[in-house]
Amino acid sequence: MKKLNKVLVLVMAAIMTLAMSASVFAQAVPAGSTQDESKGQIVVTNAANGETYTIYKLFDATLGKNGEVAYKGTIPQALSAYFEETSAGSGYVKPTAAAWNANKTDMSDDLKAALKAWAEGHDEDDNDGTAVSDGSKLYFNNLPFGYYVITTTQGESLVTVDKTAKVANVIDKNSTIPTVVKKVDGGKETTATIGDTVTYTATFTTANFLEDEDDNGNKVQKQVKSYTISDTLPDFLADVKITELKIVQTKVEADKTTYPDVDLSSSYKAFSGKKIVIPWVDDNDKSLYKNGSEIQLTYTAVITSTLNVDTANTNTVTLTPNKDKDGDEPFKKPYSDTAVVKTYGAALKKVDKDNKPLAGAKFAADGLSVAPVANEPGVYMVTKYDPNSTALGTEMEVNSEGLLYIIGLASDVTLKVSETQAPDGYNKLTTKEDLTPQQLTETIYETSGTRYYDAKGNLLKEEVTGSTSRTVEKNYTILKPAALPIVNEEGVELPSTGGIGTTIFYILGSLLVVGCGIVLISRKRMENNK
């Protein structure tokens, strides 16, 4: 027996009409079509666009002049716990206590499950009517009086009917609950260098009808007539551009012809007042898209210098369903999600061969443009970084402690740093050094438990009974212990350009002095010998 290929949603509808061929009423008909007043009608008031509704008659029914109703038929064995004959052999049916919930206000969950199983036991074409909704009201006209189970392909909740009458107004409770998923660069969190362009995506699952309250406080289903997408777009995001906005009506490729994707990108290039309003019905309040359709939004933004380098930078996207086309009358509950951009910092330390700090050194990194942080000597914030450039960027000077901090970097950056000026009396480096960032937050874990020691104080075992964690935001100065040491050697004595040096003159001078002394002594002796 061929099973229904999707989870069935059941409705008990008491419909009274004369027996007719199933082919006559197997299709839904629009409002205003011919309906025999002596027959029954099922109206699905919030039928979801693109969903298939199928009816199965469980019992026949008769209707009295004053609205009395009696049900008659064979009780399936699988439903015998929930229905019984009014009297032995009568053929008339009544519910048992098991058919009701505890308050006797609704069908019991067990009966719902049993009816679902009963409906799934039918062949695909063994039904009393089927129709696909176009998003407007769905009508099953000229039906035999009966007790019907209505199934739909869209969800798992039950659809209920308020009363038994010639016209059964069915409220479909299968509206999907909207969801929101936001990502940045493909994940919930990314790291970026100031000046980078990041890509945000937001995926929204929609519903054509949502639960609301009427003026008397009763829960009712109301149609969603527009969706508002809003984003906080904080200051650390600039040059925000929408690159794609489309409605995906179904993920089943076989249905793409009937329910194709709808590209709205040309109509929405940017957020207006940090929001976008998408109409969801036409001028006749007919739903434009299949129930459960996805809104897929992609937009890019440039990370600016207002990025907080000491914490997670979060922005939030919110989906708000509205009861009007202009987005001015929202349902009570919006749906939100967030994505995070984090930044990192790097540090180097200028020292001599004995690891003593040296001031006065200057550096530049390939492709890196920075700006000094006011009142923070040796601290620079990135303004732009081109990882493919080999040209030296902005020159940076270490502070009095020989420290240089660069903040606003992505975690996967490797800077190629060159020394552009050495401290006085020291040689300048001729090679480039690799400098990598470190995060400016850390997670600290705290544990609790018991340690056991022997008589000599040796730890025997440790039992951890609990663990907690907390994130500590840290200033760039915590990078100091991990700063990359850049060592400069002292200068050496060098000969003058184009000469022979000064030492030779010292030697020659000494020799002349000695020679003069020898000459004087020799002359003195000669004079004495005369």
Coordinates of C-alpha atoms in Angstrom, one line a residue:
M1 CA 0.0 0.0 0.0
K2 CA 1.5 3.3 -1.0
K3 CA 2.1 5.7 1.9
L4 CA 1.7 9.4 2.0
N5 CA 5.2 10.8 1.4
K6 CA 5.0 13.6 3.9
V7 CA 3.9 13.9 7.5
L8 CA 0.1 14.2 7.5
V9 CA -1.8 16.8 9.4
L10 CA -5.3 15.8 10.4
V11 CA -8.6 17.6 10.8
M12 CA -11.9 16.2 12.0
A13 CA -14.5 18.0 9.9
A14 CA -18.1 17.2 10.2
I15 CA -19.5 17.7 6.7
M16 CA -23.0 16.9 5.7
T17 CA -24.1 16.4 2.1
L18 CA -25.7 13.9 -0.2
A19 CA -23.6 11.0 -1.6
M20 CA -21.9 11.9 -4.8
S21 CA -19.1 10.6 -7.0
A22 CA -15.6 11.4 -5.6
S23 CA -14.6 12.8 -9.0
V24 CA -17.2 15.5 -8.7
F25 CA -15.8 17.0 -5.6
A26 CA -12.2 16.0 -5.8
Q27 CA -11.1 19.5 -6.9
A28 CA -11.3 22.7 -5.0
V29 CA -13.4 25.5 -6.5
P30 CA -13.1 29.2 -6.1
A31 CA -15.5 31.4 -4.1
G32 CA -18.7 32.3 -6.0
S33 CA -18.9 28.9 -7.7
T34 CA -22.1 26.8 -7.6
Q35 CA -22.7 25.2 -4.2
D36 CA -25.9 23.2 -3.6
E37 CA -27.5 24.4 -0.4
S38 CA -28.6 20.9 0.4
K39 CA -25.0 19.6 0.4
G40 CA -21.9 20.2 2.4
Q41 CA -18.8 22.3 2.0
I42 CA -15.3 22.4 3.5
V43 CA -13.5 25.8 3.4
V44 CA -9.9 26.0 4.4
T45 CA -9.7 29.6 5.3
N46 CA -5.9 29.9 5.5
A47 CA -4.8 27.3 3.0
A48 CA -1.0 27.5 2.4
N49 CA 0.1 28.3 -1.1
G50 CA 1.4 25.2 -2.8
E51 CA 0.3 22.7 -0.2
T52 CA -1.8 19.7 -1.1
Y53 CA -5.0 19.1 1.0
T54 CA -6.7 15.7 0.9
I55 CA -10.0 14.6 2.5
Y56 CA -11.0 11.2 3.7
K57 CA -14.5 10.4 4.8
L58 CA -14.5 8.2 8.0
F59 CA -18.3 8.1 8.7
D60 CA -21.5 9.1 7.0
A61 CA -23.8 11.7 8.6
T62 CA -27.3 12.9 8.6
L63 CA -28.5 16.4 9.5
G64 CA -31.7 17.3 11.3
K65 CA -33.7 20.5 10.7
N66 CA -32.3 22.2 13.8
G67 CA -28.7 21.2 13.2
E68 CA -28.8 17.9 14.9
V69 CA -26.3 15.4 13.5
A70 CA -25.9 11.6 13.6
Y71 CA -23.0 9.6 12.4
K72 CA -23.2 6.1 11.0
G73 CA -20.7 3.7 9.5
T74 CA -18.3 0.9 10.2
I75 CA -15.7 1.6 12.9
P76 CA -12.2 0.6 11.7
Q77 CA -10.5 -1.9 14.1
A78 CA -7.6 0.5 14.6
L79 CA -10.0 3.2 15.9
S80 CA -12.2 1.0 18.1
A81 CA -10.7 2.5 21.3
Y82 CA -12.0 5.9 20.3
F83 CA -15.4 5.2 18.7
E84 CA -18.2 2.8 19.6
E85 CA -21.8 2.1 18.5
T86 CA -24.5 4.1 20.3
S87 CA -26.2 0.7 20.9
A88 CA -25.3 -2.8 19.8
G89 CA -26.0 -3.3 16.2
S90 CA -27.3 0.2 15.6
G91 CA -24.6 1.2 13.2
Y92 CA -24.5 4.7 14.7
V93 CA -21.3 6.0 16.1
K94 CA -20.3 8.0 19.2
P95 CA -16.9 8.9 20.7
T96 CA -15.5 7.1 23.7
A97 CA -13.8 8.9 26.6
A98 CA -10.5 8.1 25.0
A99 CA -11.4 10.3 22.1
W100 CA -11.2 13.5 24.2
N101 CA -8.5 15.3 26.0
A102 CA -8.6 15.6 29.8
N103 CA -10.8 18.7 29.7
K104 CA -13.0 17.3 26.9
T105 CA -12.4 20.4 24.9
D106 CA -10.4 18.8 22.1
M107 CA -9.4 15.6 20.4
S108 CA -7.0 13.5 22.5
D109 CA -3.4 13.1 21.3
D110 CA -3.9 9.4 21.1
L111 CA -6.8 9.8 18.7
K112 CA -4.8 12.2 16.6
A113 CA -2.0 9.6 16.2
A114 CA -4.5 6.9 15.4
L115 CA -6.2 9.0 12.7
K116 CA -2.8 9.8 11.2
A117 CA -2.0 6.1 11.0
W118 CA -5.5 5.4 9.5
A119 CA -5.0 8.0 6.8
E120 CA -1.5 6.8 6.0
G121 CA -3.0 3.3 5.4
H122 CA -4.8 4.5 2.3
D123 CA -3.5 4.3 -1.3
E124 CA -2.5 7.6 -2.8
D125 CA -5.6 7.8 -4.9
D126 CA -8.0 6.3 -2.3
N127 CA -9.4 9.6 -1.0
D128 CA -12.6 11.6 -1.2
G129 CA -11.1 14.8 -2.6
T130 CA -7.7 16.4 -3.1
A131 CA -6.6 19.9 -4.1
V132 CA -3.5 22.1 -4.2
S133 CA -3.9 25.6 -2.7
D134 CA -2.9 28.7 -4.6
G135 CA -2.7 30.7 -1.3
S136 CA -6.3 31.9 -1.3
K137 CA -9.2 30.2 0.4
L138 CA -9.6 26.5 -0.6
Y139 CA -13.1 25.1 -1.2
F140 CA -14.4 21.6 -1.3
N141 CA -17.9 21.9 -2.6
N142 CA -21.0 19.6 -2.8
L143 CA -19.7 17.0 -0.4
P144 CA -21.7 14.1 1.1
F145 CA -22.6 14.7 4.7
G146 CA -19.9 13.0 6.8
Y147 CA -17.1 13.0 9.3
Y148 CA -13.9 13.8 7.4
V149 CA -10.2 13.6 8.1
I150 CA -8.3 16.3 6.2
T151 CA -4.6 15.9 5.6
T152 CA -2.0 18.3 4.3
T153 CA 1.6 17.9 3.3
Q154 CA 2.9 21.0 5.1
G155 CA 3.3 20.1 8.8
E156 CA 2.4 18.1 11.9
S157 CA -0.1 20.1 13.8
L158 CA -3.8 19.4 13.7
V159 CA -6.4 21.5 11.9
T160 CA -9.6 21.9 13.8
V161 CA -13.2 22.7 13.0
D162 CA -15.3 24.7 15.4
K163 CA -18.7 23.1 14.8
T164 CA -20.6 20.7 12.6
A165 CA -22.6 22.5 9.9
K166 CA -23.3 22.5 6.2
V167 CA -20.2 24.7 5.8
A168 CA -17.2 23.6 7.8
N169 CA -14.6 26.4 8.1
V170 CA -11.3 24.8 8.6
I171 CA -8.4 26.7 10.2
D172 CA -5.1 25.2 9.2
K173 CA -2.8 25.1 12.1
N174 CA 0.1 23.9 10.0
S175 CA 1.6 27.3 9.5
T176 CA 5.4 26.9 9.9
I177 CA 7.1 28.9 12.6
P178 CA 9.5 31.5 11.1
T179 CA 13.2 30.9 11.8
V180 CA 16.3 33.1 11.2
V181 CA 19.9 32.0 10.7
K182 CA 22.6 34.6 10.3
K183 CA 26.2 33.9 9.3
V184 CA 29.3 36.0 8.5
D185 CA 31.8 34.7 6.0
G186 CA 30.1 31.3 6.2
G187 CA 30.0 30.8 9.9
K188 CA 28.5 32.3 13.1
E189 CA 31.8 34.1 13.8
T190 CA 34.7 35.4 11.8
T191 CA 37.9 37.5 12.3
A192 CA 38.7 40.4 10.1
T193 CA 41.3 43.1 9.6
I194 CA 40.0 46.7 9.6
G195 CA 39.3 47.6 6.0
D196 CA 38.3 44.0 5.0
T197 CA 35.0 43.3 3.3
V198 CA 33.0 40.6 5.0
T199 CA 29.9 38.8 3.6
Y200 CA 26.8 38.3 5.7
T201 CA 24.0 35.8 4.8
A202 CA 20.6 35.6 6.5
T203 CA 18.2 32.8 5.8
F204 CA 14.6 33.2 6.9
T205 CA 11.9 30.4 6.9
T206 CA 8.5 32.0 6.5
A207 CA 4.9 31.2 7.2
N208 CA 1.8 32.5 5.3
F209 CA -0.4 32.5 8.5
L210 CA 0.6 32.9 12.1
E211 CA -1.3 32.7 15.4
D212 CA -2.6 35.9 16.8
E213 CA -5.4 37.1 19.1
D214 CA -8.7 38.7 18.1
D215 CA -10.4 41.6 19.9
N216 CA -11.8 39.3 22.5
G217 CA -8.4 37.7 23.3
N218 CA -9.2 34.4 21.4
K219 CA -6.4 32.8 19.5
V220 CA -6.9 33.0 15.7
Q221 CA -4.8 32.5 12.6
K222 CA -4.0 35.7 10.7
Q223 CA -2.4 36.1 7.3
V224 CA 1.1 37.5 7.0
K225 CA 0.9 40.3 4.4
S226 CA 4.5 41.4 4.5
Y227 CA 7.9 40.6 6.1
T228 CA 10.3 43.2 7.4
I229 CA 14.0 42.4 7.6
S230 CA 16.0 44.7 9.8
D231 CA 19.6 44.8 10.8
T232 CA 21.3 46.8 13.5
L233 CA 24.1 47.7 11.1
P234 CA 26.4 49.1 13.8
D235 CA 29.1 51.7 13.2
F236 CA 31.8 49.1 12.5
L237 CA 30.1 48.3 9.2
A238 CA 30.3 50.7 6.3
D239 CA 29.5 50.6 2.6
V240 CA 26.7 48.0 3.1
K241 CA 25.5 46.5 -0.2
I242 CA 22.9 43.9 -0.8
T243 CA 24.2 41.5 -3.4
E244 CA 21.3 39.0 -3.5
L245 CA 17.7 38.7 -2.2
K246 CA 15.6 35.8 -3.4
I247 CA 12.7 33.7 -2.4
V248 CA 13.2 30.0 -2.5
Q249 CA 9.8 28.4 -2.7
T250 CA 10.8 24.8 -2.5
K251 CA 14.0 22.7 -2.1
V252 CA 12.5 19.9 -4.2
E253 CA 13.9 20.2 -7.7
A254 CA 10.8 18.5 -9.2
D255 CA 8.7 21.4 -8.0
K256 CA 10.9 24.1 -9.3
T257 CA 8.8 24.5 -12.5
T258 CA 5.6 25.1 -10.5
Y259 CA 7.3 27.0 -7.6
P260 CA 10.4 28.6 -9.0
D261 CA 12.8 30.8 -7.1
V262 CA 11.9 34.5 -7.2
D263 CA 14.9 36.9 -7.5
L264 CA 14.2 40.3 -5.9
S265 CA 17.8 41.5 -6.0
S266 CA 17.1 44.2 -8.6
S267 CA 14.5 45.7 -6.4
Y268 CA 16.6 45.8 -3.2
K269 CA 20.1 47.2 -3.4
A270 CA 20.5 48.5 0.1
F271 CA 18.8 48.8 3.5
S272 CA 16.5 51.7 3.8
G273 CA 16.6 52.9 7.4
K274 CA 18.3 49.7 8.3
K275 CA 15.4 47.6 7.1
I276 CA 13.7 46.0 4.0
V277 CA 9.9 45.4 3.7
I278 CA 8.9 42.6 1.4
P279 CA 5.2 42.3 0.4
W280 CA 3.8 38.8 0.9
V281 CA 0.3 39.1 -0.7
D282 CA -1.1 40.6 -3.9
D283 CA -3.9 43.2 -4.2
N284 CA -6.5 40.5 -3.5
D285 CA -4.7 39.3 -0.3
K286 CA -3.6 36.1 -2.0
S287 CA -0.3 34.8 -0.7
L288 CA 2.5 35.4 -3.3
Y289 CA 4.7 32.5 -2.2
K290 CA 4.4 28.9 -1.0
N291 CA 4.1 28.4 2.7
G292 CA 7.4 27.7 4.3
S293 CA 9.4 29.5 1.6
E294 CA 12.9 30.8 2.4
I295 CA 14.0 34.3 2.1
Q296 CA 17.8 34.3 1.3
L297 CA 19.6 37.5 1.8
T298 CA 23.3 38.2 1.1
Y299 CA 25.1 41.5 1.7
T300 CA 28.6 42.8 2.1
A301 CA 30.1 45.4 4.4
V302 CA 33.5 46.9 5.1
I303 CA 34.9 46.7 8.6
T304 CA 35.8 50.2 9.8
S305 CA 38.1 51.6 12.4
T306 CA 35.2 51.9 14.9
L307 CA 35.5 48.2 15.4
N308 CA 36.0 47.4 19.0
V309 CA 39.3 45.5 19.2
D310 CA 38.8 44.3 22.7
T311 CA 35.5 42.3 22.3
A312 CA 33.2 40.5 20.0
N313 CA 31.5 42.9 17.5
T314 CA 27.9 41.7 17.0
N315 CA 25.2 42.7 14.7
T316 CA 21.7 41.3 14.7
V317 CA 19.2 40.6 12.0
T318 CA 15.5 40.4 12.7
L319 CA 12.5 39.0 10.7
T320 CA 9.2 40.6 11.6
P321 CA 6.0 39.3 10.1
N322 CA 3.3 41.9 9.6
K323 CA -0.5 42.0 9.3
D324 CA -0.3 44.8 6.7
K325 CA 1.6 45.3 3.4
D326 CA 3.7 48.2 4.6
G327 CA 5.2 46.6 7.6
D328 CA 3.5 49.0 10.1
E329 CA 1.5 46.5 12.0
P330 CA 3.8 43.7 13.2
F331 CA 2.8 40.4 14.9
K332 CA 3.8 40.3 18.5
K333 CA 6.9 38.1 18.1
P334 CA 9.9 38.9 15.9
Y335 CA 12.6 36.4 15.1
S336 CA 16.3 37.3 15.4
D337 CA 19.8 35.9 15.1
T338 CA 23.3 37.3 15.4
A339 CA 26.8 37.0 13.9
V340 CA 30.1 38.1 15.4
V341 CA 33.3 39.7 14.0
K342 CA 36.4 39.6 16.1
T343 CA 39.7 41.3 15.7
Y344 CA 43.2 40.6 17.0
G345 CA 46.4 42.4 17.8
A346 CA 50.1 41.9 17.2
A347 CA 53.1 43.3 19.1
L348 CA 56.9 43.4 18.8
K349 CA 59.6 44.5 21.2
K350 CA 62.9 46.2 20.2
V351 CA 65.8 45.0 22.4
D352 CA 69.6 44.8 22.5
K353 CA 71.6 41.6 22.7
D354 CA 71.0 41.5 26.5
N355 CA 67.2 41.8 26.0
K356 CA 67.1 45.4 27.2
P357 CA 64.4 47.6 25.5
L358 CA 65.5 50.1 23.0
A359 CA 63.6 53.2 21.9
G360 CA 63.9 55.1 18.6
A361 CA 63.4 52.1 16.2
K362 CA 60.9 52.4 13.4
F363 CA 59.2 49.7 11.4
A364 CA 56.8 49.2 8.4
A365 CA 55.0 46.2 7.2
D366 CA 54.3 45.2 3.6
G367 CA 50.9 46.4 2.4
L368 CA 49.9 47.7 5.9
S369 CA 48.4 51.2 6.4
V370 CA 47.8 52.3 10.0
A371 CA 47.0 55.4 12.0
P372 CA 48.4 56.2 15.5
V373 CA 46.1 55.8 18.4
A374 CA 45.8 59.2 20.2
N375 CA 47.7 59.4 23.5
E376 CA 49.0 55.9 23.2
P377 CA 52.7 56.0 22.1
G378 CA 53.6 53.0 20.1
V379 CA 50.0 51.9 19.4
Y380 CA 48.7 51.9 15.9
M381 CA 45.3 50.9 14.5
V382 CA 45.0 49.3 11.0
T383 CA 43.2 51.4 8.4
K384 CA 43.9 49.0 5.4
Y385 CA 45.8 45.9 4.7
D386 CA 46.7 44.4 1.3
P387 CA 48.2 40.9 1.9
N388 CA 49.3 40.7 -1.8
S389 CA 51.4 43.9 -1.6
T390 CA 55.2 43.9 -1.2
A391 CA 55.4 47.7 -0.8
L392 CA 56.2 49.0 2.6
G393 CA 53.2 50.7 4.3
T394 CA 53.0 53.3 7.1
E395 CA 56.1 53.8 9.2
M396 CA 55.6 53.1 12.9
E397 CA 57.8 54.0 15.9
V398 CA 58.2 51.9 19.1
N399 CA 57.5 53.6 22.4
S400 CA 60.0 54.3 25.2
E401 CA 59.8 50.6 26.3
G402 CA 60.7 49.5 22.8
L403 CA 57.2 48.2 22.2
L404 CA 55.1 48.5 19.1
Y405 CA 51.4 47.4 19.0
I406 CA 49.3 46.9 15.9
I407 CA 45.6 46.4 16.5
G408 CA 42.7 45.6 14.2
L409 CA 44.0 42.4 12.5
A410 CA 42.4 39.2 11.4
S411 CA 43.7 36.1 13.1
D412 CA 45.1 34.5 10.0
V413 CA 47.3 37.5 9.0
T414 CA 51.1 37.2 8.8
L415 CA 52.7 40.6 8.6
K416 CA 56.1 41.0 6.8
V417 CA 57.8 43.6 9.0
S418 CA 60.9 45.6 8.0
E419 CA 63.0 47.9 10.2
T420 CA 63.2 51.3 8.6
Q421 CA 65.2 53.0 11.3
A422 CA 67.5 51.5 14.0
P423 CA 68.1 53.2 17.4
D424 CA 71.1 55.5 17.5
G425 CA 74.3 53.5 17.8
Y426 CA 72.7 50.2 16.5
N427 CA 72.7 48.5 13.2
K428 CA 69.4 48.3 11.2
L429 CA 68.1 44.8 10.3
T430 CA 68.2 43.9 6.7
T431 CA 65.8 41.0 6.8
K432 CA 62.0 40.9 7.1
E433 CA 60.4 39.4 10.2
D434 CA 57.1 37.5 10.4
L435 CA 54.6 39.0 12.9
T436 CA 51.3 37.2 13.7
P437 CA 48.4 38.4 15.7
Q438 CA 47.0 37.1 19.0
Q439 CA 43.5 37.3 20.3
L440 CA 42.5 40.0 22.7
T441 CA 40.1 37.9 24.7
E442 CA 40.6 34.7 26.6
T443 CA 38.4 32.1 28.3
I444 CA 39.2 31.3 31.9
Y445 CA 38.1 28.0 33.3
E446 CA 37.3 27.5 37.0
T447 CA 36.9 24.1 38.5
S448 CA 35.7 22.7 41.8
G449 CA 36.2 19.3 43.4
T450 CA 38.2 17.4 46.0
R451 CA 41.9 16.4 46.1
Y452 CA 43.2 13.4 48.1
Y453 CA 46.7 13.3 49.6
D454 CA 48.7 10.6 51.5
A455 CA 50.4 11.2 54.9
K456 CA 53.5 12.6 53.1
G457 CA 51.4 15.2 51.2
N458 CA 51.6 13.4 47.9
L459 CA 48.5 13.9 45.7
L460 CA 46.7 10.6 45.3
K461 CA 43.8 11.6 43.2
E462 CA 41.6 14.5 42.2
E463 CA 37.9 14.5 41.7
V464 CA 36.5 17.4 39.7
T465 CA 32.8 18.0 40.5
G466 CA 32.1 21.1 38.4
S467 CA 33.5 23.4 35.9
T468 CA 32.5 26.9 34.8
S469 CA 34.0 29.3 32.3
R470 CA 33.9 33.0 31.6
T471 CA 35.3 35.2 28.9
V472 CA 37.7 38.0 29.9
E473 CA 38.1 40.9 27.6
K474 CA 41.7 42.1 27.5
N475 CA 43.3 45.3 26.4
Y476 CA 46.1 45.2 23.8
T477 CA 48.7 45.7 26.6
I478 CA 48.3 42.0 27.5
L479 CA 50.2 41.3 24.3
K480 CA 53.4 42.6 25.9
P481 CA 54.6 39.2 27.3
A482 CA 54.2 37.7 23.8
A483 CA 55.7 40.5 21.8
L484 CA 58.1 39.4 19.1
P485 CA 61.7 40.3 20.1
I486 CA 63.6 42.2 17.4
V487 CA 67.3 42.3 18.4
N488 CA 69.7 45.1 17.3
E489 CA 73.5 44.8 17.6
E490 CA 75.7 47.7 18.6
G491 CA 77.7 49.4 15.9
V492 CA 81.5 48.6 15.4
E493 CA 84.4 50.9 14.5
L494 CA 84.8 51.3 10.8
P495 CA 87.5 52.9 8.6
S496 CA 86.8 56.2 6.9
T497 CA 85.7 56.0 3.4
G498 CA 88.7 56.3 0.9
G499 CA 91.4 56.3 3.7
I500 CA 93.6 53.9 5.6
G501 CA 92.3 54.5 9.0
T502 CA 93.7 56.3 12.1
T503 CA 95.6 53.4 13.7
I504 CA 98.6 53.7 11.3
F505 CA 99.1 57.3 12.3
Y506 CA 99.2 56.3 16.0
I507 CA 101.9 53.7 15.2
L508 CA 103.9 56.0 13.0
G509 CA 103.8 58.8 15.6
S510 CA 105.1 56.4 18.2
L511 CA 107.9 55.3 16.0
L512 CA 109.0 58.9 15.3
V513 CA 109.1 59.6 19.0
V514 CA 111.2 56.6 19.6
G515 CA 113.5 57.4 16.7
C516 CA 114.0 61.0 17.9
G517 CA 115.0 59.6 21.3
I518 CA 117.6 57.3 19.8
V519 CA 119.1 60.2 17.7
L520 CA 119.4 62.4 20.7
I521 CA 121.0 59.8 22.8
S522 CA 123.5 58.9 20.0
R523 CA 124.5 62.6 19.6
K524 CA 125.0 63.0 23.3
R525 CA 127.4 60.0 23.4
M526 CA 129.4 61.3 20.5
E527 CA 129.9 64.7 22.1
N528 CA 131.1 63.0 25.3
N529 CA 133.7 60.9 23.5
K530 CA 135.4 64.0 22.0

